[in-house]
């Protein structure tokens, strides 16, 4: 038998449910500034504007693809991307929080001058300049495509899946290339990066990493030379 009071109980239950506050979506900006669930604030290492910290080897996050950033956080949380520094932070955040903070950084303006950087792709390079050659021409004798083919002219990044390389710390870029060689990062789009990384020598990894790390400064110098009065150019 159904108690006569059941309809009233259902009505009261519905009223209480309607009155209960809806759970708010995670705030990516707040997580970046204050941390969450015991995880430290992202700005501690990655800067107040997501600009990174080259001296300490912490990469820029601002303007990176949201999908890329979320995938990296998820990979560090589940261990498929080995990161002693980030693993605990990524695990502390739940999936919705990881998505929120990824989208927050994706929406921040990049600190890069993408026009200046893109122009460097037209600047001639020589085989002896190993880093520039690999970035702009590749090493087809080893089936290594130019880095710019996927990461954009001047390493400015392309879409949601190919992050910017320009201005990232050399130690960070080199560390990630070596991580792919050792199977410590997911292979990424089309499974390209482990194959590329294993075909590069140690000196080539260091050279191309240093090239991209110094590219914003080099791009600014090239732009200044191009804009200088004719008599001032050397």
PDB file of N, CA, C and O in Angstrom, residues 64-142:
ATOM      1  N   UNK A  64      48.184  28.517 -25.253  1.00  0.00           N
ATOM      2  CA  UNK A  64      48.280  27.147 -25.770  1.00  0.00           C
ATOM      3  C   UNK A  64      46.878  26.594 -26.019  1.00  0.00           C
ATOM      4  O   UNK A  64      45.901  27.052 -25.428  1.00  0.00           O
ATOM      5  N   UNK A  65      46.765  25.607 -26.874  1.00  0.00           N
ATOM      6  CA  UNK A  65      45.464  25.009 -27.151  1.00  0.00           C
ATOM      7  C   UNK A  65      44.859  24.396 -25.898  1.00  0.00           C
ATOM      8  O   UNK A  65      45.537  23.679 -25.158  1.00  0.00           O
ATOM      9  N   UNK A  66      43.583  24.678 -25.657  1.00  0.00           N
ATOM     10  CA  UNK A  66      42.923  24.139 -24.482  1.00  0.00           C
ATOM     11  C   UNK A  66      42.894  22.628 -24.467  1.00  0.00           C
ATOM     12  O   UNK A  66      43.095  21.994 -23.422  1.00  0.00           O
ATOM     13  N   UNK A  67      42.645  22.031 -25.619  1.00  0.00           N
ATOM     14  CA  UNK A  67      42.604  20.560 -25.688  1.00  0.00           C
ATOM     15  C   UNK A  67      43.978  19.979 -25.373  1.00  0.00           C
ATOM     16  O   UNK A  67      44.099  18.985 -24.650  1.00  0.00           O
ATOM     17  N   UNK A  68      45.019  20.609 -25.912  1.00  0.00           N
ATOM     18  CA  UNK A  68      46.380  20.139 -25.631  1.00  0.00           C
ATOM     19  C   UNK A  68      46.684  20.201 -24.143  1.00  0.00           C
ATOM     20  O   UNK A  68      47.170  19.231 -23.548  1.00  0.00           O
ATOM     21  N   UNK A  69      46.392  21.340 -23.519  1.00  0.00           N
ATOM     22  CA  UNK A  69      46.688  21.492 -22.102  1.00  0.00           C
ATOM     23  C   UNK A  69      45.908  20.493 -21.253  1.00  0.00           C
ATOM     24  O   UNK A  69      46.450  19.902 -20.311  1.00  0.00           O
ATOM     25  N   UNK A  70      44.643  20.301 -21.588  1.00  0.00           N
ATOM     26  CA  UNK A  70      43.832  19.344 -20.826  1.00  0.00           C
ATOM     27  C   UNK A  70      44.372  17.929 -20.984  1.00  0.00           C
ATOM     28  O   UNK A  70      44.458  17.161 -20.005  1.00  0.00           O
ATOM     29  N   UNK A  71      44.749  17.571 -22.200  1.00  0.00           N
ATOM     30  CA  UNK A  71      45.301  16.227 -22.431  1.00  0.00           C
ATOM     31  C   UNK A  71      46.583  16.015 -21.637  1.00  0.00           C
ATOM     32  O   UNK A  71      46.831  14.924 -21.114  1.00  0.00           O
ATOM     33  N   UNK A  72      47.404  17.061 -21.542  1.00  0.00           N
ATOM     34  CA  UNK A  72      48.652  16.916 -20.789  1.00  0.00           C
ATOM     35  C   UNK A  72      48.378  16.756 -19.298  1.00  0.00           C
ATOM     36  O   UNK A  72      49.019  15.936 -18.628  1.00  0.00           O
ATOM     37  N   UNK A  73      47.443  17.521 -18.765  1.00  0.00           N
ATOM     38  CA  UNK A  73      47.092  17.368 -17.355  1.00  0.00           C
ATOM     39  C   UNK A  73      46.531  15.976 -17.073  1.00  0.00           C
ATOM     40  O   UNK A  73      46.879  15.343 -16.068  1.00  0.00           O
ATOM     41  N   UNK A  74      45.681  15.495 -17.967  1.00  0.00           N
ATOM     42  CA  UNK A  74      45.123  14.154 -17.786  1.00  0.00           C
ATOM     43  C   UNK A  74      46.218  13.092 -17.865  1.00  0.00           C
ATOM     44  O   UNK A  74      46.221  12.122 -17.093  1.00  0.00           O
ATOM     45  N   UNK A  75      47.147  13.275 -18.797  1.00  0.00           N
ATOM     46  CA  UNK A  75      48.237  12.306 -18.945  1.00  0.00           C
ATOM     47  C   UNK A  75      49.147  12.309 -17.724  1.00  0.00           C
ATOM     48  O   UNK A  75      49.618  11.249 -17.275  1.00  0.00           O
ATOM     49  N   UNK A  76      49.407  13.482 -17.162  1.00  0.00           N
ATOM     50  CA  UNK A  76      50.240  13.538 -15.961  1.00  0.00           C
ATOM     51  C   UNK A  76      49.502  12.964 -14.758  1.00  0.00           C
ATOM     52  O   UNK A  76      50.111  12.386 -13.855  1.00  0.00           O
ATOM     53  N   UNK A  77      48.171  13.112 -14.749  1.00  0.00           N
ATOM     54  CA  UNK A  77      47.385  12.544 -13.653  1.00  0.00           C
ATOM     55  C   UNK A  77      47.363  11.024 -13.702  1.00  0.00           C
ATOM     56  O   UNK A  77      47.424  10.365 -12.657  1.00  0.00           O
ATOM     57  N   UNK A  78      47.275  10.463 -14.912  1.00  0.00           N
ATOM     58  CA  UNK A  78      47.196   8.997 -14.998  1.00  0.00           C
ATOM     59  C   UNK A  78      48.560   8.328 -15.169  1.00  0.00           C
ATOM     60  O   UNK A  78      48.641   7.098 -15.229  1.00  0.00           O
ATOM     61  N   UNK A  79      49.623   9.134 -15.247  1.00  0.00           N
ATOM     62  CA  UNK A  79      50.974   8.585 -15.292  1.00  0.00           C
ATOM     63  C   UNK A  79      51.503   8.283 -16.674  1.00  0.00           C
ATOM     64  O   UNK A  79      52.663   7.871 -16.808  1.00  0.00           O
ATOM     65  N   UNK A  80      50.698   8.476 -17.717  1.00  0.00           N
ATOM     66  CA  UNK A  80      51.209   8.191 -19.063  1.00  0.00           C
ATOM     67  C   UNK A  80      52.202   9.255 -19.523  1.00  0.00           C
ATOM     68  O   UNK A  80      52.997   9.003 -20.429  1.00  0.00           O
ATOM     69  N   UNK A  81      52.159  10.442 -18.925  1.00  0.00           N
ATOM     70  CA  UNK A  81      53.227  11.433 -19.097  1.00  0.00           C
ATOM     71  C   UNK A  81      53.923  11.557 -17.757  1.00  0.00           C
ATOM     72  O   UNK A  81      53.334  11.998 -16.771  1.00  0.00           O
ATOM     73  N   UNK A  82      55.169  11.143 -17.724  1.00  0.00           N
ATOM     74  CA  UNK A  82      55.920  11.134 -16.475  1.00  0.00           C
ATOM     75  C   UNK A  82      56.381  12.548 -16.161  1.00  0.00           C
ATOM     76  O   UNK A  82      57.073  13.184 -16.966  1.00  0.00           O
ATOM     77  N   UNK A  83      55.970  13.059 -15.002  1.00  0.00           N
ATOM     78  CA  UNK A  83      56.356  14.402 -14.578  1.00  0.00           C
ATOM     79  C   UNK A  83      56.420  14.451 -13.063  1.00  0.00           C
ATOM     80  O   UNK A  83      55.400  14.653 -12.398  1.00  0.00           O
ATOM     81  N   UNK A  84      57.619  14.254 -12.494  1.00  0.00           N
ATOM     82  CA  UNK A  84      57.734  14.288 -11.032  1.00  0.00           C
ATOM     83  C   UNK A  84      57.236  15.592 -10.418  1.00  0.00           C
ATOM     84  O   UNK A  84      56.729  15.600  -9.301  1.00  0.00           O
ATOM     85  N   UNK A  85      57.369  16.712 -11.156  1.00  0.00           N
ATOM     86  CA  UNK A  85      56.949  18.004 -10.625  1.00  0.00           C
ATOM     87  C   UNK A  85      55.433  18.166 -10.676  1.00  0.00           C
ATOM     88  O   UNK A  85      54.806  18.630  -9.717  1.00  0.00           O
ATOM     89  N   UNK A  86      54.821  17.757 -11.796  1.00  0.00           N
ATOM     90  CA  UNK A  86      53.400  18.034 -12.020  1.00  0.00           C
ATOM     91  C   UNK A  86      52.454  16.916 -11.629  1.00  0.00           C
ATOM     92  O   UNK A  86      51.252  17.137 -11.502  1.00  0.00           O
ATOM     93  N   UNK A  87      52.940  15.720 -11.438  1.00  0.00           N
ATOM     94  CA  UNK A  87      52.052  14.573 -11.226  1.00  0.00           C
ATOM     95  C   UNK A  87      51.109  14.780 -10.048  1.00  0.00           C
ATOM     96  O   UNK A  87      49.894  14.557 -10.158  1.00  0.00           O
ATOM     97  N   UNK A  88      51.638  15.206  -8.919  1.00  0.00           N
ATOM     98  CA  UNK A  88      50.798  15.355  -7.727  1.00  0.00           C
ATOM     99  C   UNK A  88      49.742  16.429  -7.931  1.00  0.00           C
ATOM    100  O   UNK A  88      48.585  16.273  -7.512  1.00  0.00           O
ATOM    101  N   UNK A  89      50.112  17.518  -8.587  1.00  0.00           N
ATOM    102  CA  UNK A  89      49.152  18.597  -8.849  1.00  0.00           C
ATOM    103  C   UNK A  89      48.044  18.122  -9.774  1.00  0.00           C
ATOM    104  O   UNK A  89      46.856  18.364  -9.516  1.00  0.00           O
ATOM    105  N   UNK A  90      48.417  17.447 -10.849  1.00  0.00           N
ATOM    106  CA  UNK A  90      47.421  16.974 -11.808  1.00  0.00           C
ATOM    107  C   UNK A  90      46.475  15.962 -11.168  1.00  0.00           C
ATOM    108  O   UNK A  90      45.262  15.978 -11.418  1.00  0.00           O
ATOM    109  N   UNK A  91      47.006  15.090 -10.327  1.00  0.00           N
ATOM    110  CA  UNK A  91      46.169  14.093  -9.653  1.00  0.00           C
ATOM    111  C   UNK A  91      45.217  14.738  -8.652  1.00  0.00           C
ATOM    112  O   UNK A  91      44.102  14.246  -8.442  1.00  0.00           O
ATOM    113  N   UNK A  92      45.655  15.826  -8.033  1.00  0.00           N
ATOM    114  CA  UNK A  92      44.810  16.477  -7.018  1.00  0.00           C
ATOM    115  C   UNK A  92      43.574  17.110  -7.649  1.00  0.00           C
ATOM    116  O   UNK A  92      42.521  17.189  -7.000  1.00  0.00           O
ATOM    117  N   UNK A  93      43.680  17.561  -8.886  1.00  0.00           N
ATOM    118  CA  UNK A  93      42.549  18.196  -9.557  1.00  0.00           C
ATOM    119  C   UNK A  93      41.637  17.139 -10.157  1.00  0.00           C
ATOM    120  O   UNK A  93      42.118  16.143 -10.722  1.00  0.00           O
ATOM    121  N   UNK A  94      40.334  17.343 -10.061  1.00  0.00           N
ATOM    122  CA  UNK A  94      39.417  16.406 -10.706  1.00  0.00           C
ATOM    123  C   UNK A  94      39.309  16.762 -12.197  1.00  0.00           C
ATOM    124  O   UNK A  94      39.805  17.825 -12.624  1.00  0.00           O
ATOM    125  N   UNK A  95      38.714  15.893 -13.027  1.00  0.00           N
ATOM    126  CA  UNK A  95      38.674  16.157 -14.469  1.00  0.00           C
ATOM    127  C   UNK A  95      38.076  17.503 -14.839  1.00  0.00           C
ATOM    128  O   UNK A  95      38.577  18.182 -15.748  1.00  0.00           O
ATOM    129  N   UNK A  96      37.013  17.919 -14.145  1.00  0.00           N
ATOM    130  CA  UNK A  96      36.393  19.206 -14.464  1.00  0.00           C
ATOM    131  C   UNK A  96      37.331  20.356 -14.134  1.00  0.00           C
ATOM    132  O   UNK A  96      37.374  21.367 -14.851  1.00  0.00           O
ATOM    133  N   UNK A  97      38.087  20.234 -13.050  1.00  0.00           N
ATOM    134  CA  UNK A  97      39.040  21.279 -12.682  1.00  0.00           C
ATOM    135  C   UNK A  97      40.197  21.347 -13.677  1.00  0.00           C
ATOM    136  O   UNK A  97      40.659  22.433 -14.030  1.00  0.00           O
ATOM    137  N   UNK A  98      40.648  20.183 -14.128  1.00  0.00           N
ATOM    138  CA  UNK A  98      41.721  20.173 -15.123  1.00  0.00           C
ATOM    139  C   UNK A  98      41.253  20.838 -16.419  1.00  0.00           C
ATOM    140  O   UNK A  98      41.995  21.606 -17.047  1.00  0.00           O
ATOM    141  N   UNK A  99      40.026  20.559 -16.803  1.00  0.00           N
ATOM    142  CA  UNK A  99      39.484  21.185 -18.008  1.00  0.00           C
ATOM    143  C   UNK A  99      39.352  22.694 -17.828  1.00  0.00           C
ATOM    144  O   UNK A  99      39.694  23.474 -18.726  1.00  0.00           O
ATOM    145  N   UNK A 100      38.887  23.114 -16.659  1.00  0.00           N
ATOM    146  CA  UNK A 100      38.677  24.544 -16.410  1.00  0.00           C
ATOM    147  C   UNK A 100      39.986  25.316 -16.446  1.00  0.00           C
ATOM    148  O   UNK A 100      40.066  26.395 -17.053  1.00  0.00           O
ATOM    149  N   UNK A 101      41.019  24.782 -15.824  1.00  0.00           N
ATOM    150  CA  UNK A 101      42.283  25.510 -15.791  1.00  0.00           C
ATOM    151  C   UNK A 101      42.941  25.496 -17.167  1.00  0.00           C
ATOM    152  O   UNK A 101      43.591  26.475 -17.571  1.00  0.00           O
ATOM    153  N   UNK A 102      42.748  24.411 -17.917  1.00  0.00           N
ATOM    154  CA  UNK A 102      43.283  24.358 -19.286  1.00  0.00           C
ATOM    155  C   UNK A 102      42.627  25.417 -20.159  1.00  0.00           C
ATOM    156  O   UNK A 102      43.301  26.133 -20.923  1.00  0.00           O
ATOM    157  N   UNK A 103      41.319  25.544 -20.058  1.00  0.00           N
ATOM    158  CA  UNK A 103      40.609  26.534 -20.865  1.00  0.00           C
ATOM    159  C   UNK A 103      40.965  27.954 -20.439  1.00  0.00           C
ATOM    160  O   UNK A 103      41.016  28.861 -21.279  1.00  0.00           O
ATOM    161  N   UNK A 104      41.218  28.138 -19.162  1.00  0.00           N
ATOM    162  CA  UNK A 104      41.611  29.472 -18.692  1.00  0.00           C
ATOM    163  C   UNK A 104      42.925  29.897 -19.333  1.00  0.00           C
ATOM    164  O   UNK A 104      43.040  31.013 -19.860  1.00  0.00           O
ATOM    165  N   UNK A 105      43.916  29.008 -19.307  1.00  0.00           N
ATOM    166  CA  UNK A 105      45.211  29.374 -19.885  1.00  0.00           C
ATOM    167  C   UNK A 105      45.134  29.495 -21.405  1.00  0.00           C
ATOM    168  O   UNK A 105      45.820  30.334 -22.002  1.00  0.00           O
ATOM    169  N   UNK A 106      44.303  28.685 -22.021  1.00  0.00           N
ATOM    170  CA  UNK A 106      44.153  28.776 -23.477  1.00  0.00           C
ATOM    171  C   UNK A 106      43.604  30.131 -23.891  1.00  0.00           C
ATOM    172  O   UNK A 106      43.929  30.648 -24.969  1.00  0.00           O
ATOM    173  N   UNK A 107      42.768  30.728 -23.034  1.00  0.00           N
ATOM    174  CA  UNK A 107      42.139  32.009 -23.360  1.00  0.00           C
ATOM    175  C   UNK A 107      43.035  33.211 -23.063  1.00  0.00           C
ATOM    176  O   UNK A 107      42.735  34.320 -23.519  1.00  0.00           O
ATOM    177  N   UNK A 108      44.130  33.003 -22.337  1.00  0.00           N
ATOM    178  CA  UNK A 108      45.032  34.111 -22.038  1.00  0.00           C
ATOM    179  C   UNK A 108      45.814  34.492 -23.289  1.00  0.00           C
ATOM    180  O   UNK A 108      46.175  33.633 -24.094  1.00  0.00           O
ATOM    181  N   UNK A 109      46.112  35.768 -23.470  1.00  0.00           N
ATOM    182  CA  UNK A 109      46.900  36.171 -24.637  1.00  0.00           C
ATOM    183  C   UNK A 109      48.335  35.672 -24.518  1.00  0.00           C
ATOM    184  O   UNK A 109      48.946  35.739 -23.450  1.00  0.00           O
ATOM    185  N   UNK A 110      48.846  35.165 -25.606  1.00  0.00           N
ATOM    186  CA  UNK A 110      50.239  34.728 -25.616  1.00  0.00           C
ATOM    187  C   UNK A 110      51.154  35.935 -25.462  1.00  0.00           C
ATOM    188  O   UNK A 110      50.844  37.039 -25.912  1.00  0.00           O
ATOM    189  N   UNK A 111      52.285  35.714 -24.843  1.00  0.00           N
ATOM    190  CA  UNK A 111      53.276  36.786 -24.710  1.00  0.00           C
ATOM    191  C   UNK A 111      54.167  36.880 -25.944  1.00  0.00           C
ATOM    192  O   UNK A 111      55.039  37.753 -26.011  1.00  0.00           O
ATOM    193  N   UNK A 112      53.960  36.013 -26.916  1.00  0.00           N
ATOM    194  CA  UNK A 112      54.800  35.977 -28.113  1.00  0.00           C
ATOM    195  C   UNK A 112      54.330  36.992 -29.148  1.00  0.00           C
ATOM    196  O   UNK A 112      53.136  37.238 -29.287  1.00  0.00           O
ATOM    197  N   UNK A 113      55.280  37.547 -29.893  1.00  0.00           N
ATOM    198  CA  UNK A 113      54.956  38.360 -31.058  1.00  0.00           C
ATOM    199  C   UNK A 113      54.926  37.408 -32.256  1.00  0.00           C
ATOM    200  O   UNK A 113      55.959  37.113 -32.861  1.00  0.00           O
ATOM    201  N   UNK A 114      53.751  36.905 -32.560  1.00  0.00           N
ATOM    202  CA  UNK A 114      53.647  35.849 -33.567  1.00  0.00           C
ATOM    203  C   UNK A 114      54.018  36.334 -34.965  1.00  0.00           C
ATOM    204  O   UNK A 114      54.518  35.542 -35.778  1.00  0.00           O
ATOM    205  N   UNK A 115      53.797  37.608 -35.265  1.00  0.00           N
ATOM    206  CA  UNK A 115      54.168  38.125 -36.580  1.00  0.00           C
ATOM    207  C   UNK A 115      55.682  38.111 -36.755  1.00  0.00           C
ATOM    208  O   UNK A 115      56.202  37.686 -37.803  1.00  0.00           O
ATOM    209  N   UNK A 116      56.392  38.577 -35.749  1.00  0.00           N
ATOM    210  CA  UNK A 116      57.855  38.555 -35.819  1.00  0.00           C
ATOM    211  C   UNK A 116      58.383  37.127 -35.913  1.00  0.00           C
ATOM    212  O   UNK A 116      59.301  36.837 -36.688  1.00  0.00           O
ATOM    213  N   UNK A 117      57.800  36.254 -35.126  1.00  0.00           N
ATOM    214  CA  UNK A 117      58.264  34.867 -35.136  1.00  0.00           C
ATOM    215  C   UNK A 117      58.001  34.194 -36.474  1.00  0.00           C
ATOM    216  O   UNK A 117      58.865  33.491 -37.014  1.00  0.00           O
ATOM    217  N   UNK A 118      56.810  34.391 -37.023  1.00  0.00           N
ATOM    218  CA  UNK A 118      56.474  33.772 -38.300  1.00  0.00           C
ATOM    219  C   UNK A 118      57.416  34.244 -39.401  1.00  0.00           C
ATOM    220  O   UNK A 118      57.771  33.469 -40.309  1.00  0.00           O
ATOM    221  N   UNK A 119      57.854  35.495 -39.313  1.00  0.00           N
ATOM    222  CA  UNK A 119      58.758  36.037 -40.334  1.00  0.00           C
ATOM    223  C   UNK A 119      60.111  35.342 -40.335  1.00  0.00           C
ATOM    224  O   UNK A 119      60.793  35.315 -41.368  1.00  0.00           O
ATOM    225  N   UNK A 120      60.508  34.755 -39.212  1.00  0.00           N
ATOM    226  CA  UNK A 120      61.814  34.091 -39.163  1.00  0.00           C
ATOM    227  C   UNK A 120      61.854  32.861 -40.064  1.00  0.00           C
ATOM    228  O   UNK A 120      62.937  32.420 -40.456  1.00  0.00           O
ATOM    229  N   UNK A 121      60.699  32.308 -40.385  1.00  0.00           N
ATOM    230  CA  UNK A 121      60.665  31.127 -41.243  1.00  0.00           C
ATOM    231  C   UNK A 121      61.182  31.430 -42.644  1.00  0.00           C
ATOM    232  O   UNK A 121      61.605  30.515 -43.370  1.00  0.00           O
ATOM    233  N   UNK A 122      61.127  32.712 -43.028  1.00  0.00           N
ATOM    234  CA  UNK A 122      61.611  33.116 -44.348  1.00  0.00           C
ATOM    235  C   UNK A 122      63.098  33.449 -44.332  1.00  0.00           C
ATOM    236  O   UNK A 122      63.697  33.665 -45.381  1.00  0.00           O
ATOM    237  N   UNK A 123      63.679  33.505 -43.144  1.00  0.00           N
ATOM    238  CA  UNK A 123      65.101  33.841 -43.038  1.00  0.00           C
ATOM    239  C   UNK A 123      65.923  32.618 -43.399  1.00  0.00           C
ATOM    240  O   UNK A 123      65.679  31.526 -42.895  1.00  0.00           O
ATOM    241  N   UNK A 124      66.906  32.754 -44.296  1.00  0.00           N
ATOM    242  CA  UNK A 124      67.683  31.572 -44.724  1.00  0.00           C
ATOM    243  C   UNK A 124      68.491  30.981 -43.575  1.00  0.00           C
ATOM    244  O   UNK A 124      68.995  31.699 -42.710  1.00  0.00           O
ATOM    245  N   UNK A 125      68.586  29.687 -43.562  1.00  0.00           N
ATOM    246  CA  UNK A 125      69.406  28.991 -42.576  1.00  0.00           C
ATOM    247  C   UNK A 125      70.411  28.108 -43.307  1.00  0.00           C
ATOM    248  O   UNK A 125      70.224  27.765 -44.481  1.00  0.00           O
ATOM    249  N   UNK A 126      71.472  27.750 -42.605  1.00  0.00           N
ATOM    250  CA  UNK A 126      72.529  26.926 -43.191  1.00  0.00           C
ATOM    251  C   UNK A 126      72.608  25.604 -42.440  1.00  0.00           C
ATOM    252  O   UNK A 126      72.314  25.541 -41.242  1.00  0.00           O
ATOM    253  N   UNK A 127      73.023  24.536 -43.130  1.00  0.00           N
ATOM    254  CA  UNK A 127      73.123  23.234 -42.449  1.00  0.00           C
ATOM    255  C   UNK A 127      73.989  23.280 -41.195  1.00  0.00           C
ATOM    256  O   UNK A 127      73.746  22.529 -40.246  1.00  0.00           O
ATOM    257  N   UNK A 128      74.978  24.162 -41.186  1.00  0.00           N
ATOM    258  CA  UNK A 128      75.848  24.249 -40.017  1.00  0.00           C
ATOM    259  C   UNK A 128      75.112  24.793 -38.797  1.00  0.00           C
ATOM    260  O   UNK A 128      75.510  24.517 -37.655  1.00  0.00           O
ATOM    261  N   UNK A 129      74.043  25.546 -39.030  1.00  0.00           N
ATOM    262  CA  UNK A 129      73.214  26.053 -37.929  1.00  0.00           C
ATOM    263  C   UNK A 129      72.158  24.991 -37.639  1.00  0.00           C
ATOM    264  O   UNK A 129      71.010  25.071 -38.083  1.00  0.00           O
ATOM    265  N   UNK A 130      72.556  23.982 -36.894  1.00  0.00           N
ATOM    266  CA  UNK A 130      71.764  22.761 -36.747  1.00  0.00           C
ATOM    267  C   UNK A 130      70.351  23.028 -36.244  1.00  0.00           C
ATOM    268  O   UNK A 130      69.377  22.485 -36.781  1.00  0.00           O
ATOM    269  N   UNK A 131      70.216  23.846 -35.214  1.00  0.00           N
ATOM    270  CA  UNK A 131      68.891  24.092 -34.644  1.00  0.00           C
ATOM    271  C   UNK A 131      67.951  24.734 -35.635  1.00  0.00           C
ATOM    272  O   UNK A 131      66.804  24.285 -35.813  1.00  0.00           O
ATOM    273  N   UNK A 132      68.406  25.789 -36.309  1.00  0.00           N
ATOM    274  CA  UNK A 132      67.574  26.483 -37.296  1.00  0.00           C
ATOM    275  C   UNK A 132      67.257  25.567 -38.471  1.00  0.00           C
ATOM    276  O   UNK A 132      66.138  25.590 -39.003  1.00  0.00           O
ATOM    277  N   UNK A 133      68.221  24.774 -38.884  1.00  0.00           N
ATOM    278  CA  UNK A 133      68.017  23.876 -40.022  1.00  0.00           C
ATOM    279  C   UNK A 133      66.956  22.828 -39.705  1.00  0.00           C
ATOM    280  O   UNK A 133      66.072  22.561 -40.526  1.00  0.00           O
ATOM    281  N   UNK A 134      67.043  22.233 -38.537  1.00  0.00           N
ATOM    282  CA  UNK A 134      66.044  21.229 -38.155  1.00  0.00           C
ATOM    283  C   UNK A 134      64.660  21.861 -38.036  1.00  0.00           C
ATOM    284  O   UNK A 134      63.659  21.258 -38.437  1.00  0.00           O
ATOM    285  N   UNK A 135      64.606  23.061 -37.493  1.00  0.00           N
ATOM    286  CA  UNK A 135      63.317  23.724 -37.295  1.00  0.00           C
ATOM    287  C   UNK A 135      62.652  24.085 -38.612  1.00  0.00           C
ATOM    288  O   UNK A 135      61.433  23.945 -38.763  1.00  0.00           O
ATOM    289  N   UNK A 136      63.446  24.556 -39.570  1.00  0.00           N
ATOM    290  CA  UNK A 136      62.871  25.079 -40.814  1.00  0.00           C
ATOM    291  C   UNK A 136      62.970  24.121 -41.990  1.00  0.00           C
ATOM    292  O   UNK A 136      62.171  24.207 -42.922  1.00  0.00           O
ATOM    293  N   UNK A 137      63.934  23.195 -41.938  1.00  0.00           N
ATOM    294  CA  UNK A 137      64.145  22.294 -43.077  1.00  0.00           C
ATOM    295  C   UNK A 137      64.019  20.818 -42.718  1.00  0.00           C
ATOM    296  O   UNK A 137      63.737  19.987 -43.581  1.00  0.00           O
ATOM    297  N   UNK A 138      64.273  20.482 -41.467  1.00  0.00           N
ATOM    298  CA  UNK A 138      64.231  19.091 -41.052  1.00  0.00           C
ATOM    299  C   UNK A 138      65.516  18.353 -41.398  1.00  0.00           C
ATOM    300  O   UNK A 138      66.525  18.964 -41.782  1.00  0.00           O
ATOM    301  N   UNK A 139      65.458  17.042 -41.269  1.00  0.00           N
ATOM    302  CA  UNK A 139      66.597  16.181 -41.632  1.00  0.00           C
ATOM    303  C   UNK A 139      66.027  14.998 -42.404  1.00  0.00           C
ATOM    304  O   UNK A 139      65.785  13.927 -41.840  1.00  0.00           O
ATOM    305  N   UNK A 140      65.769  15.234 -43.673  1.00  0.00           N
ATOM    306  CA  UNK A 140      65.060  14.231 -44.467  1.00  0.00           C
ATOM    307  C   UNK A 140      65.874  12.972 -44.715  1.00  0.00           C
ATOM    308  O   UNK A 140      65.318  11.926 -45.052  1.00  0.00           O
ATOM    309  N   UNK A 141      67.193  13.064 -44.551  1.00  0.00           N
ATOM    310  CA  UNK A 141      68.012  11.858 -44.662  1.00  0.00           C
ATOM    311  C   UNK A 141      67.704  10.879 -43.534  1.00  0.00           C
ATOM    312  O   UNK A 141      67.979   9.679 -43.646  1.00  0.00           O
ATOM    313  N   UNK A 142      67.114  11.403 -42.446  1.00  0.00           N
ATOM    314  CA  UNK A 142      66.707  10.553 -41.319  1.00  0.00           C
ATOM    315  C   UNK A 142      65.196  10.522 -41.164  1.00  0.00           C
ATOM    316  O   UNK A 142      64.685  10.082 -40.130  1.00  0.00           O
TER     317      UNK A 142
END
